[in-house]
Amino acid sequence: MTIVLEAKNVRRVYGRTVAVDGASLALEPGRITGLLGPSGCGKSTLLRCLAGLEPVDGGEVWGGGRLLSAPHVHVPPEARDVGLVFQDYALFPHLTVAENVAFGLAGRPKSERRKLALTQLERVRLAHRADAWPSALSGGEQQRVALARALARDPAAILLDEPFSGLDGPLRTEVREATLSALRAAGKAALIVTHDAEDAMLTSDSLALMEAGRILQRGTPRECFLEPASLAAARLLGEINTLPIAAGATAFGPAPAAEGVLMVRPEGLVLGGEGAAATVEEVRFAGASAVVALSASGVQANARVPLAASPAVGETVRVRIDPLFARAFSA
Ligand code: ADP
């Protein structure tokens, strides 16, 4: 597979803070890579190293067959074939929407710049706002203009830093869908940095899970969710239960290992049928589902069940572990 932009063992240090601690990541054409991790884990710094906004203290960045960054090498951002979209959009307030999008196209005739800008705006479904000022647009529209501007120069890779985090609810979904369809139509290699597990899984073809400056796991969202490489990786994609295993069993049923801990997602504790007996300690309404706090032989765990199947507090229920959502780790 061709690689468009690649971080190899990148390290970036600020004083005594190791922001990125030997991270490797490769972006491929036409594929969206999600970089997911908690706030402060080094995601933005890694993106900035790829973009050339930060030098590297160790490791290398490669793009288009060229060495772009190394401890004594630094190709500036404008000489890298990348487009950037930031969380705060960073549109120029004194330029119209179309002028913002055309900004990076200096050197071409004015009419051609306008035409290219309109094509990009169509891609993000905003051609009708071409002559508006950025201040007249909603946050979601500004985000789409920022994406159109990044795509206009036809870079090999697009890097997006928390592109949806300033948006809420339906608007977030709408902008996420518009961003995905524009990236797909453009066929670019893309990196989306996010701290939101659902955004990461919904948008990415491949996912990199990051914690404390390191990449914990790379894989498809499905692989990372169902086959986490570690408990830390599993936690990044959602709530988990950790059930102690002794002699091949947990308090909630058999385990595929003799000792260690069994990671089970709340969706993997299924009520009803023939399983282990557990007491319902608490039931919390969560919309279409309910979160049920269970205890069995002194071990606590949360199950997530369809609302219609939620039991009553104090009830004794039977619990079965769905192996799809469970994985054993050595302690
Ligand atoms: P994330 O994007 O995952 O939230 P960042 O890459 O922004 O994380 O930050 C990683 C770590 O590096 C944090 O501890 C942050 O405080 C630190 N950091 C980031 N940028 C700078 C900087 N310019 N100067 C000093 N420390 C920084």
PDB file of C-alpha atoms in Angstrom, residues 34-312:
ATOM      1  CA  GLY A  34      -8.739   8.297  13.325  1.00  0.00           C
ATOM      2  CA  LEU A  35      -6.357   9.249  16.123  1.00  0.00           C
ATOM      3  CA  LEU A  36      -8.229   8.747  19.379  1.00  0.00           C
ATOM      4  CA  GLY A  37      -7.083   9.399  22.916  1.00  0.00           C
ATOM      5  CA  PRO A  38      -7.867  11.391  26.042  1.00  0.00           C
ATOM      6  CA  SER A  39      -7.162  15.089  26.281  1.00  0.00           C
ATOM      7  CA  GLY A  40      -3.453  15.814  26.741  1.00  0.00           C
ATOM      8  CA  CYS A  41      -2.212  12.460  25.396  1.00  0.00           C
ATOM      9  CA  GLY A  42      -0.291  14.083  22.524  1.00  0.00           C
ATOM     10  CA  LYS A  43      -2.700  13.811  19.568  1.00  0.00           C
ATOM     11  CA  SER A  44      -2.463  17.444  18.467  1.00  0.00           C
ATOM     12  CA  THR A  45       1.279  17.457  18.892  1.00  0.00           C
ATOM     13  CA  LEU A  46       1.604  14.397  16.652  1.00  0.00           C
ATOM     14  CA  LEU A  47      -0.666  16.038  14.058  1.00  0.00           C
ATOM     15  CA  ARG A  48       1.427  19.221  14.258  1.00  0.00           C
ATOM     16  CA  CYS A  49       4.618  17.210  13.758  1.00  0.00           C
ATOM     17  CA  LEU A  50       3.091  15.605  10.644  1.00  0.00           C
ATOM     18  CA  ALA A  51       2.021  19.022   9.365  1.00  0.00           C
ATOM     19  CA  GLY A  52       5.396  20.615  10.048  1.00  0.00           C
ATOM     20  CA  LEU A  53       3.982  23.057  12.602  1.00  0.00           C
ATOM     21  CA  GLU A  54       6.295  21.466  15.177  1.00  0.00           C
ATOM     22  CA  PRO A  55       9.806  20.060  14.778  1.00  0.00           C
ATOM     23  CA  VAL A  56      10.514  16.544  16.041  1.00  0.00           C
ATOM     24  CA  ASP A  57      13.008  15.687  18.774  1.00  0.00           C
ATOM     25  CA  GLY A  58      13.273  12.093  17.642  1.00  0.00           C
ATOM     26  CA  GLY A  59      12.100   9.851  14.839  1.00  0.00           C
ATOM     27  CA  GLU A  60      11.125  10.914  11.325  1.00  0.00           C
ATOM     28  CA  VAL A  61       8.212  12.168   9.243  1.00  0.00           C
ATOM     29  CA  TRP A  62       8.077  11.071   5.615  1.00  0.00           C
ATOM     30  CA  GLY A  63       5.774  12.329   2.865  1.00  0.00           C
ATOM     31  CA  GLY A  64       5.683  11.677  -0.872  1.00  0.00           C
ATOM     32  CA  GLY A  65       8.936   9.739  -0.638  1.00  0.00           C
ATOM     33  CA  ARG A  66      10.755  12.673   1.040  1.00  0.00           C
ATOM     34  CA  LEU A  67      12.146  13.001   4.540  1.00  0.00           C
ATOM     35  CA  LEU A  68      10.175  15.947   5.970  1.00  0.00           C
ATOM     36  CA  SER A  69      11.189  15.904   9.641  1.00  0.00           C
ATOM     37  CA  ALA A  70      14.002  14.470  11.707  1.00  0.00           C
ATOM     38  CA  PRO A  71      15.944  15.955  14.618  1.00  0.00           C
ATOM     39  CA  HIS A  72      17.993  18.171  12.260  1.00  0.00           C
ATOM     40  CA  VAL A  73      15.628  18.238   9.308  1.00  0.00           C
ATOM     41  CA  HIS A  74      12.519  20.383   9.022  1.00  0.00           C
ATOM     42  CA  VAL A  75      10.562  21.024   5.832  1.00  0.00           C
ATOM     43  CA  PRO A  76       8.155  23.921   6.551  1.00  0.00           C
ATOM     44  CA  PRO A  77       4.378  23.322   6.451  1.00  0.00           C
ATOM     45  CA  GLU A  78       3.847  25.217   3.192  1.00  0.00           C
ATOM     46  CA  ALA A  79       6.345  22.951   1.446  1.00  0.00           C
ATOM     47  CA  ARG A  80       4.502  19.804   2.613  1.00  0.00           C
ATOM     48  CA  ASP A  81       1.628  18.474   0.572  1.00  0.00           C
ATOM     49  CA  VAL A  82      -0.909  18.706   3.428  1.00  0.00           C
ATOM     50  CA  GLY A  83      -4.117  20.607   4.164  1.00  0.00           C
ATOM     51  CA  LEU A  84      -5.146  21.506   7.703  1.00  0.00           C
ATOM     52  CA  VAL A  85      -8.484  21.950   9.440  1.00  0.00           C
ATOM     53  CA  PHE A  86      -8.481  23.237  13.001  1.00  0.00           C
ATOM     54  CA  GLN A  87     -11.062  23.037  15.745  1.00  0.00           C
ATOM     55  CA  ASP A  88     -11.655  26.803  15.694  1.00  0.00           C
ATOM     56  CA  TYR A  89     -11.934  26.808  11.844  1.00  0.00           C
ATOM     57  CA  ALA A  90      -9.483  29.759  11.582  1.00  0.00           C
ATOM     58  CA  LEU A  91     -11.316  31.445   8.689  1.00  0.00           C
ATOM     59  CA  PHE A  92     -10.217  34.935   7.622  1.00  0.00           C
ATOM     60  CA  PRO A  93     -13.017  37.264   8.802  1.00  0.00           C
ATOM     61  CA  HIS A  94     -12.294  39.957   6.177  1.00  0.00           C
ATOM     62  CA  LEU A  95     -12.606  37.534   3.253  1.00  0.00           C
ATOM     63  CA  THR A  96     -15.847  36.076   1.889  1.00  0.00           C
ATOM     64  CA  VAL A  97     -16.467  32.345   2.001  1.00  0.00           C
ATOM     65  CA  ALA A  98     -15.319  31.880  -1.610  1.00  0.00           C
ATOM     66  CA  GLU A  99     -12.247  34.087  -1.022  1.00  0.00           C
ATOM     67  CA  ASN A 100     -11.369  32.043   2.045  1.00  0.00           C
ATOM     68  CA  VAL A 101     -11.523  28.842   0.011  1.00  0.00           C
ATOM     69  CA  ALA A 102      -9.515  30.421  -2.841  1.00  0.00           C
ATOM     70  CA  PHE A 103      -6.884  31.774  -0.452  1.00  0.00           C
ATOM     71  CA  GLY A 104      -4.336  29.044  -1.007  1.00  0.00           C
ATOM     72  CA  LEU A 105      -4.629  29.259  -4.801  1.00  0.00           C
ATOM     73  CA  ALA A 106      -2.454  32.359  -5.261  1.00  0.00           C
ATOM     74  CA  GLY A 107      -0.734  32.532  -8.624  1.00  0.00           C
ATOM     75  CA  ARG A 108      -3.720  31.341 -10.603  1.00  0.00           C
ATOM     76  CA  PRO A 109      -6.036  33.652 -12.606  1.00  0.00           C
ATOM     77  CA  LYS A 110      -8.850  35.157 -10.523  1.00  0.00           C
ATOM     78  CA  SER A 111     -11.669  33.507 -12.491  1.00  0.00           C
ATOM     79  CA  GLU A 112     -10.057  30.103 -12.160  1.00  0.00           C
ATOM     80  CA  ARG A 113      -9.625  30.574  -8.416  1.00  0.00           C
ATOM     81  CA  ARG A 114     -13.306  31.431  -8.080  1.00  0.00           C
ATOM     82  CA  LYS A 115     -14.312  28.397 -10.133  1.00  0.00           C
ATOM     83  CA  LEU A 116     -12.164  26.035  -8.083  1.00  0.00           C
ATOM     84  CA  ALA A 117     -13.495  27.547  -4.863  1.00  0.00           C
ATOM     85  CA  LEU A 118     -17.091  27.003  -6.001  1.00  0.00           C
ATOM     86  CA  THR A 119     -16.344  23.376  -6.885  1.00  0.00           C
ATOM     87  CA  GLN A 120     -14.996  22.785  -3.389  1.00  0.00           C
ATOM     88  CA  LEU A 121     -17.936  24.589  -1.809  1.00  0.00           C
ATOM     89  CA  GLU A 122     -20.318  22.348  -3.743  1.00  0.00           C
ATOM     90  CA  ARG A 123     -18.507  19.370  -2.261  1.00  0.00           C
ATOM     91  CA  VAL A 124     -19.361  20.567   1.227  1.00  0.00           C
ATOM     92  CA  ARG A 125     -22.835  21.688   0.099  1.00  0.00           C
ATOM     93  CA  LEU A 126     -22.179  25.388   0.636  1.00  0.00           C
ATOM     94  CA  ALA A 127     -21.981  26.849  -2.883  1.00  0.00           C
ATOM     95  CA  HIS A 128     -25.026  29.022  -2.087  1.00  0.00           C
ATOM     96  CA  ARG A 129     -23.035  30.771   0.681  1.00  0.00           C
ATOM     97  CA  ALA A 130     -20.050  31.667  -1.539  1.00  0.00           C
ATOM     98  CA  ASP A 131     -20.419  35.425  -1.094  1.00  0.00           C
ATOM     99  CA  ALA A 132     -21.327  35.452   2.586  1.00  0.00           C
ATOM    100  CA  TRP A 133     -18.942  36.630   5.313  1.00  0.00           C
ATOM    101  CA  PRO A 134     -17.731  33.907   7.694  1.00  0.00           C
ATOM    102  CA  SER A 135     -19.403  35.722  10.611  1.00  0.00           C
ATOM    103  CA  ALA A 136     -22.793  35.140   8.959  1.00  0.00           C
ATOM    104  CA  LEU A 137     -22.317  31.354   9.017  1.00  0.00           C
ATOM    105  CA  SER A 138     -23.133  28.837  11.730  1.00  0.00           C
ATOM    106  CA  GLY A 139     -20.288  26.937  13.410  1.00  0.00           C
ATOM    107  CA  GLY A 140     -21.058  23.876  11.324  1.00  0.00           C
ATOM    108  CA  GLU A 141     -20.972  25.885   8.092  1.00  0.00           C
ATOM    109  CA  GLN A 142     -17.682  27.498   9.071  1.00  0.00           C
ATOM    110  CA  GLN A 143     -16.254  24.053   9.707  1.00  0.00           C
ATOM    111  CA  ARG A 144     -17.286  22.961   6.202  1.00  0.00           C
ATOM    112  CA  VAL A 145     -15.712  26.097   4.682  1.00  0.00           C
ATOM    113  CA  ALA A 146     -12.481  25.305   6.514  1.00  0.00           C
ATOM    114  CA  LEU A 147     -12.568  21.819   5.010  1.00  0.00           C
ATOM    115  CA  ALA A 148     -13.261  23.216   1.512  1.00  0.00           C
ATOM    116  CA  ARG A 149     -10.303  25.582   1.946  1.00  0.00           C
ATOM    117  CA  ALA A 150      -8.036  22.702   2.968  1.00  0.00           C
ATOM    118  CA  LEU A 151      -9.173  20.608  -0.020  1.00  0.00           C
ATOM    119  CA  ALA A 152      -8.858  23.462  -2.551  1.00  0.00           C
ATOM    120  CA  ARG A 153      -5.090  23.194  -2.936  1.00  0.00           C
ATOM    121  CA  ASP A 154      -5.513  19.511  -3.702  1.00  0.00           C
ATOM    122  CA  PRO A 155      -3.060  18.286  -1.054  1.00  0.00           C
ATOM    123  CA  ALA A 156      -2.149  14.616  -0.771  1.00  0.00           C
ATOM    124  CA  ALA A 157      -3.276  14.514   2.860  1.00  0.00           C
ATOM    125  CA  ILE A 158      -5.769  16.399   5.011  1.00  0.00           C
ATOM    126  CA  LEU A 159      -5.205  16.654   8.752  1.00  0.00           C
ATOM    127  CA  LEU A 160      -8.185  17.590  10.934  1.00  0.00           C
ATOM    128  CA  ASP A 161      -7.694  18.482  14.605  1.00  0.00           C
ATOM    129  CA  GLU A 162     -10.852  17.863  16.678  1.00  0.00           C
ATOM    130  CA  PRO A 163     -13.058  18.985  13.759  1.00  0.00           C
ATOM    131  CA  PHE A 164     -16.374  18.255  15.496  1.00  0.00           C
ATOM    132  CA  SER A 165     -15.659  19.100  19.089  1.00  0.00           C
ATOM    133  CA  GLY A 166     -17.119  22.609  18.990  1.00  0.00           C
ATOM    134  CA  LEU A 167     -20.453  21.264  17.712  1.00  0.00           C
ATOM    135  CA  ASP A 168     -23.341  19.606  19.518  1.00  0.00           C
ATOM    136  CA  GLY A 169     -26.183  17.212  18.819  1.00  0.00           C
ATOM    137  CA  PRO A 170     -27.732  17.069  15.355  1.00  0.00           C
ATOM    138  CA  LEU A 171     -25.328  19.720  14.029  1.00  0.00           C
ATOM    139  CA  ARG A 172     -22.402  17.534  14.993  1.00  0.00           C
ATOM    140  CA  THR A 173     -23.887  14.583  13.114  1.00  0.00           C
ATOM    141  CA  GLU A 174     -24.591  16.754  10.083  1.00  0.00           C
ATOM    142  CA  VAL A 175     -21.067  18.205   9.938  1.00  0.00           C
ATOM    143  CA  ARG A 176     -19.550  14.775  10.516  1.00  0.00           C
ATOM    144  CA  GLU A 177     -21.517  13.351   7.575  1.00  0.00           C
ATOM    145  CA  ALA A 178     -20.651  16.327   5.326  1.00  0.00           C
ATOM    146  CA  THR A 179     -16.970  16.022   6.260  1.00  0.00           C
ATOM    147  CA  LEU A 180     -16.941  12.293   5.550  1.00  0.00           C
ATOM    148  CA  SER A 181     -18.622  12.626   2.175  1.00  0.00           C
ATOM    149  CA  ALA A 182     -16.307  15.482   1.117  1.00  0.00           C
ATOM    150  CA  LEU A 183     -13.207  13.530   2.174  1.00  0.00           C
ATOM    151  CA  ARG A 184     -14.466  10.431   0.363  1.00  0.00           C
ATOM    152  CA  ALA A 185     -15.304  12.399  -2.792  1.00  0.00           C
ATOM    153  CA  ALA A 186     -11.841  13.959  -2.752  1.00  0.00           C
ATOM    154  CA  GLY A 187     -10.238  10.539  -2.189  1.00  0.00           C
ATOM    155  CA  LYS A 188      -7.606  12.019   0.120  1.00  0.00           C
ATOM    156  CA  ALA A 189      -5.578  10.456   2.850  1.00  0.00           C
ATOM    157  CA  ALA A 190      -7.033  11.980   5.995  1.00  0.00           C
ATOM    158  CA  LEU A 191      -6.224  12.076   9.679  1.00  0.00           C
ATOM    159  CA  ILE A 192      -8.988  12.961  12.127  1.00  0.00           C
ATOM    160  CA  VAL A 193      -7.844  13.704  15.664  1.00  0.00           C
ATOM    161  CA  THR A 194     -10.570  13.265  18.266  1.00  0.00           C
ATOM    162  CA  HIS A 195     -11.113  12.433  21.930  1.00  0.00           C
ATOM    163  CA  ASP A 196     -14.607  11.082  21.150  1.00  0.00           C
ATOM    164  CA  ALA A 197     -14.791   7.311  20.720  1.00  0.00           C
ATOM    165  CA  GLU A 198     -18.023   7.364  18.744  1.00  0.00           C
ATOM    166  CA  ASP A 199     -16.754  10.031  16.329  1.00  0.00           C
ATOM    167  CA  ALA A 200     -13.579   8.017  15.879  1.00  0.00           C
ATOM    168  CA  MET A 201     -15.391   4.745  15.163  1.00  0.00           C
ATOM    169  CA  LEU A 202     -17.989   6.322  12.876  1.00  0.00           C
ATOM    170  CA  THR A 203     -15.509   8.232  10.736  1.00  0.00           C
ATOM    171  CA  SER A 204     -12.396   6.067  10.526  1.00  0.00           C
ATOM    172  CA  ASP A 205     -11.312   3.319   8.162  1.00  0.00           C
ATOM    173  CA  SER A 206      -8.438   2.686  10.509  1.00  0.00           C
ATOM    174  CA  LEU A 207      -7.937   3.788  14.030  1.00  0.00           C
ATOM    175  CA  ALA A 208      -4.895   4.560  16.157  1.00  0.00           C
ATOM    176  CA  LEU A 209      -5.434   4.552  19.913  1.00  0.00           C
ATOM    177  CA  MET A 210      -3.129   6.887  21.810  1.00  0.00           C
ATOM    178  CA  GLU A 211      -2.336   7.310  25.486  1.00  0.00           C
ATOM    179  CA  ALA A 212       0.471   9.177  27.243  1.00  0.00           C
ATOM    180  CA  GLY A 213       2.295   9.938  24.007  1.00  0.00           C
ATOM    181  CA  ARG A 214       2.249   6.366  22.721  1.00  0.00           C
ATOM    182  CA  ILE A 215       0.154   4.512  20.168  1.00  0.00           C
ATOM    183  CA  LEU A 216      -1.416   1.584  22.030  1.00  0.00           C
ATOM    184  CA  GLN A 217      -3.082  -0.103  19.076  1.00  0.00           C
ATOM    185  CA  ARG A 218      -3.810   0.304  15.373  1.00  0.00           C
ATOM    186  CA  GLY A 219      -6.559  -1.481  13.489  1.00  0.00           C
ATOM    187  CA  THR A 220     -10.031  -1.083  12.071  1.00  0.00           C
ATOM    188  CA  PRO A 221     -12.540   0.382  14.547  1.00  0.00           C
ATOM    189  CA  ARG A 222     -14.102  -3.068  14.792  1.00  0.00           C
ATOM    190  CA  GLU A 223     -10.796  -4.763  15.613  1.00  0.00           C
ATOM    191  CA  CYS A 224      -9.912  -2.143  18.204  1.00  0.00           C
ATOM    192  CA  PHE A 225     -13.347  -2.383  19.834  1.00  0.00           C
ATOM    193  CA  LEU A 226     -13.751  -6.165  19.794  1.00  0.00           C
ATOM    194  CA  GLU A 227     -10.114  -7.240  20.022  1.00  0.00           C
ATOM    195  CA  PRO A 228      -8.404  -4.621  22.180  1.00  0.00           C
ATOM    196  CA  ALA A 229      -4.672  -5.134  22.606  1.00  0.00           C
ATOM    197  CA  SER A 230      -4.786  -4.182  26.289  1.00  0.00           C
ATOM    198  CA  LEU A 231      -7.181  -3.068  28.986  1.00  0.00           C
ATOM    199  CA  ALA A 232      -5.974   0.511  28.439  1.00  0.00           C
ATOM    200  CA  ALA A 233      -6.827   0.271  24.729  1.00  0.00           C
ATOM    201  CA  ALA A 234     -10.215  -1.270  25.547  1.00  0.00           C
ATOM    202  CA  ARG A 235     -11.057   1.635  27.892  1.00  0.00           C
ATOM    203  CA  LEU A 236     -10.429   4.231  25.197  1.00  0.00           C
ATOM    204  CA  LEU A 237     -13.368   2.926  23.175  1.00  0.00           C
ATOM    205  CA  GLY A 238     -15.957   2.786  25.942  1.00  0.00           C
ATOM    206  CA  GLU A 239     -16.888   1.496  29.342  1.00  0.00           C
ATOM    207  CA  ILE A 240     -15.579  -1.929  30.339  1.00  0.00           C
ATOM    208  CA  ASN A 241     -15.979  -4.345  33.233  1.00  0.00           C
ATOM    209  CA  THR A 242     -12.899  -6.167  34.502  1.00  0.00           C
ATOM    210  CA  LEU A 243     -13.837  -9.465  36.082  1.00  0.00           C
ATOM    211  CA  PRO A 244     -11.174 -11.452  37.982  1.00  0.00           C
ATOM    212  CA  ILE A 245     -10.671 -14.944  36.570  1.00  0.00           C
ATOM    213  CA  ALA A 246      -9.905 -17.849  38.868  1.00  0.00           C
ATOM    214  CA  ALA A 247      -9.708 -21.446  37.693  1.00  0.00           C
ATOM    215  CA  GLY A 248     -11.206 -20.573  34.311  1.00  0.00           C
ATOM    216  CA  ALA A 249     -14.279 -18.780  35.618  1.00  0.00           C
ATOM    217  CA  THR A 250     -15.556 -15.358  36.666  1.00  0.00           C
ATOM    218  CA  ALA A 251     -18.417 -14.501  38.988  1.00  0.00           C
ATOM    219  CA  PHE A 252     -20.541 -13.966  35.866  1.00  0.00           C
ATOM    220  CA  GLY A 253     -19.622 -17.120  33.973  1.00  0.00           C
ATOM    221  CA  PRO A 254     -16.790 -19.086  32.359  1.00  0.00           C
ATOM    222  CA  ALA A 255     -13.700 -17.385  30.925  1.00  0.00           C
ATOM    223  CA  PRO A 256     -11.502 -18.418  27.968  1.00  0.00           C
ATOM    224  CA  ALA A 257      -8.414 -18.404  30.222  1.00  0.00           C
ATOM    225  CA  ALA A 258      -7.443 -20.022  33.519  1.00  0.00           C
ATOM    226  CA  GLU A 259      -6.235 -16.880  35.319  1.00  0.00           C
ATOM    227  CA  GLY A 260      -6.148 -13.116  34.808  1.00  0.00           C
ATOM    228  CA  VAL A 261      -8.990 -10.708  34.141  1.00  0.00           C
ATOM    229  CA  LEU A 262     -11.862 -10.843  31.710  1.00  0.00           C
ATOM    230  CA  MET A 263     -12.691  -7.565  29.977  1.00  0.00           C
ATOM    231  CA  VAL A 264     -16.418  -7.468  29.214  1.00  0.00           C
ATOM    232  CA  ARG A 265     -18.255  -4.530  27.689  1.00  0.00           C
ATOM    233  CA  PRO A 266     -21.599  -3.739  29.355  1.00  0.00           C
ATOM    234  CA  GLU A 267     -23.317  -4.929  26.152  1.00  0.00           C
ATOM    235  CA  GLY A 268     -21.623  -8.305  26.700  1.00  0.00           C
ATOM    236  CA  LEU A 269     -23.463  -9.072  29.934  1.00  0.00           C
ATOM    237  CA  VAL A 270     -26.720 -10.522  28.683  1.00  0.00           C
ATOM    238  CA  LEU A 271     -29.640 -11.037  31.064  1.00  0.00           C
ATOM    239  CA  GLY A 272     -31.957 -14.032  30.968  1.00  0.00           C
ATOM    240  CA  GLY A 273     -31.466 -17.686  30.088  1.00  0.00           C
ATOM    241  CA  GLU A 274     -29.233 -20.113  31.895  1.00  0.00           C
ATOM    242  CA  GLY A 275     -26.285 -18.112  33.232  1.00  0.00           C
ATOM    243  CA  ALA A 276     -24.879 -17.170  36.614  1.00  0.00           C
ATOM    244  CA  ALA A 277     -27.159 -15.685  39.253  1.00  0.00           C
ATOM    245  CA  ALA A 278     -26.642 -11.987  40.013  1.00  0.00           C
ATOM    246  CA  THR A 279     -28.427  -9.355  42.082  1.00  0.00           C
ATOM    247  CA  VAL A 280     -29.659  -6.118  40.505  1.00  0.00           C
ATOM    248  CA  GLU A 281     -28.225  -3.290  42.633  1.00  0.00           C
ATOM    249  CA  GLU A 282     -29.304  -0.335  40.523  1.00  0.00           C
ATOM    250  CA  VAL A 283     -31.000   0.440  37.205  1.00  0.00           C
ATOM    251  CA  ARG A 284     -30.216   3.700  35.399  1.00  0.00           C
ATOM    252  CA  PHE A 285     -32.284   4.963  32.487  1.00  0.00           C
ATOM    253  CA  ALA A 286     -30.077   5.699  29.437  1.00  0.00           C
ATOM    254  CA  GLY A 287     -32.643   6.352  26.709  1.00  0.00           C
ATOM    255  CA  ALA A 288     -33.172   3.305  24.485  1.00  0.00           C
ATOM    256  CA  SER A 289     -31.154   1.203  26.903  1.00  0.00           C
ATOM    257  CA  ALA A 290     -30.704   0.864  30.651  1.00  0.00           C
ATOM    258  CA  VAL A 291     -27.487   0.473  32.610  1.00  0.00           C
ATOM    259  CA  VAL A 292     -27.927  -2.262  35.192  1.00  0.00           C
ATOM    260  CA  ALA A 293     -25.498  -2.480  38.115  1.00  0.00           C
ATOM    261  CA  LEU A 294     -25.098  -6.156  39.028  1.00  0.00           C
ATOM    262  CA  SER A 295     -23.356  -8.011  41.773  1.00  0.00           C
ATOM    263  CA  ALA A 296     -22.430 -11.696  41.850  1.00  0.00           C
ATOM    264  CA  SER A 297     -20.286 -13.355  44.528  1.00  0.00           C
ATOM    265  CA  GLY A 298     -19.138  -9.905  45.672  1.00  0.00           C
ATOM    266  CA  VAL A 299     -18.044  -8.808  42.171  1.00  0.00           C
ATOM    267  CA  GLN A 300     -19.715  -5.709  40.654  1.00  0.00           C
ATOM    268  CA  ALA A 301     -20.332  -5.197  36.936  1.00  0.00           C
ATOM    269  CA  ASN A 302     -22.500  -3.035  34.712  1.00  0.00           C
ATOM    270  CA  ALA A 303     -24.719  -4.497  32.003  1.00  0.00           C
ATOM    271  CA  ARG A 304     -26.337  -2.445  29.281  1.00  0.00           C
ATOM    272  CA  VAL A 305     -29.667  -3.929  28.208  1.00  0.00           C
ATOM    273  CA  PRO A 306     -32.505  -2.835  25.912  1.00  0.00           C
ATOM    274  CA  LEU A 307     -34.884  -0.642  27.887  1.00  0.00           C
ATOM    275  CA  ALA A 308     -37.730  -3.139  27.514  1.00  0.00           C
ATOM    276  CA  ALA A 309     -35.566  -5.855  29.106  1.00  0.00           C
ATOM    277  CA  SER A 310     -34.506  -3.842  32.158  1.00  0.00           C
ATOM    278  CA  PRO A 311     -35.080  -5.700  35.442  1.00  0.00           C
ATOM    279  CA  ALA A 312     -36.201  -4.290  38.803  1.00  0.00           C
TER     280      ALA A 312
END
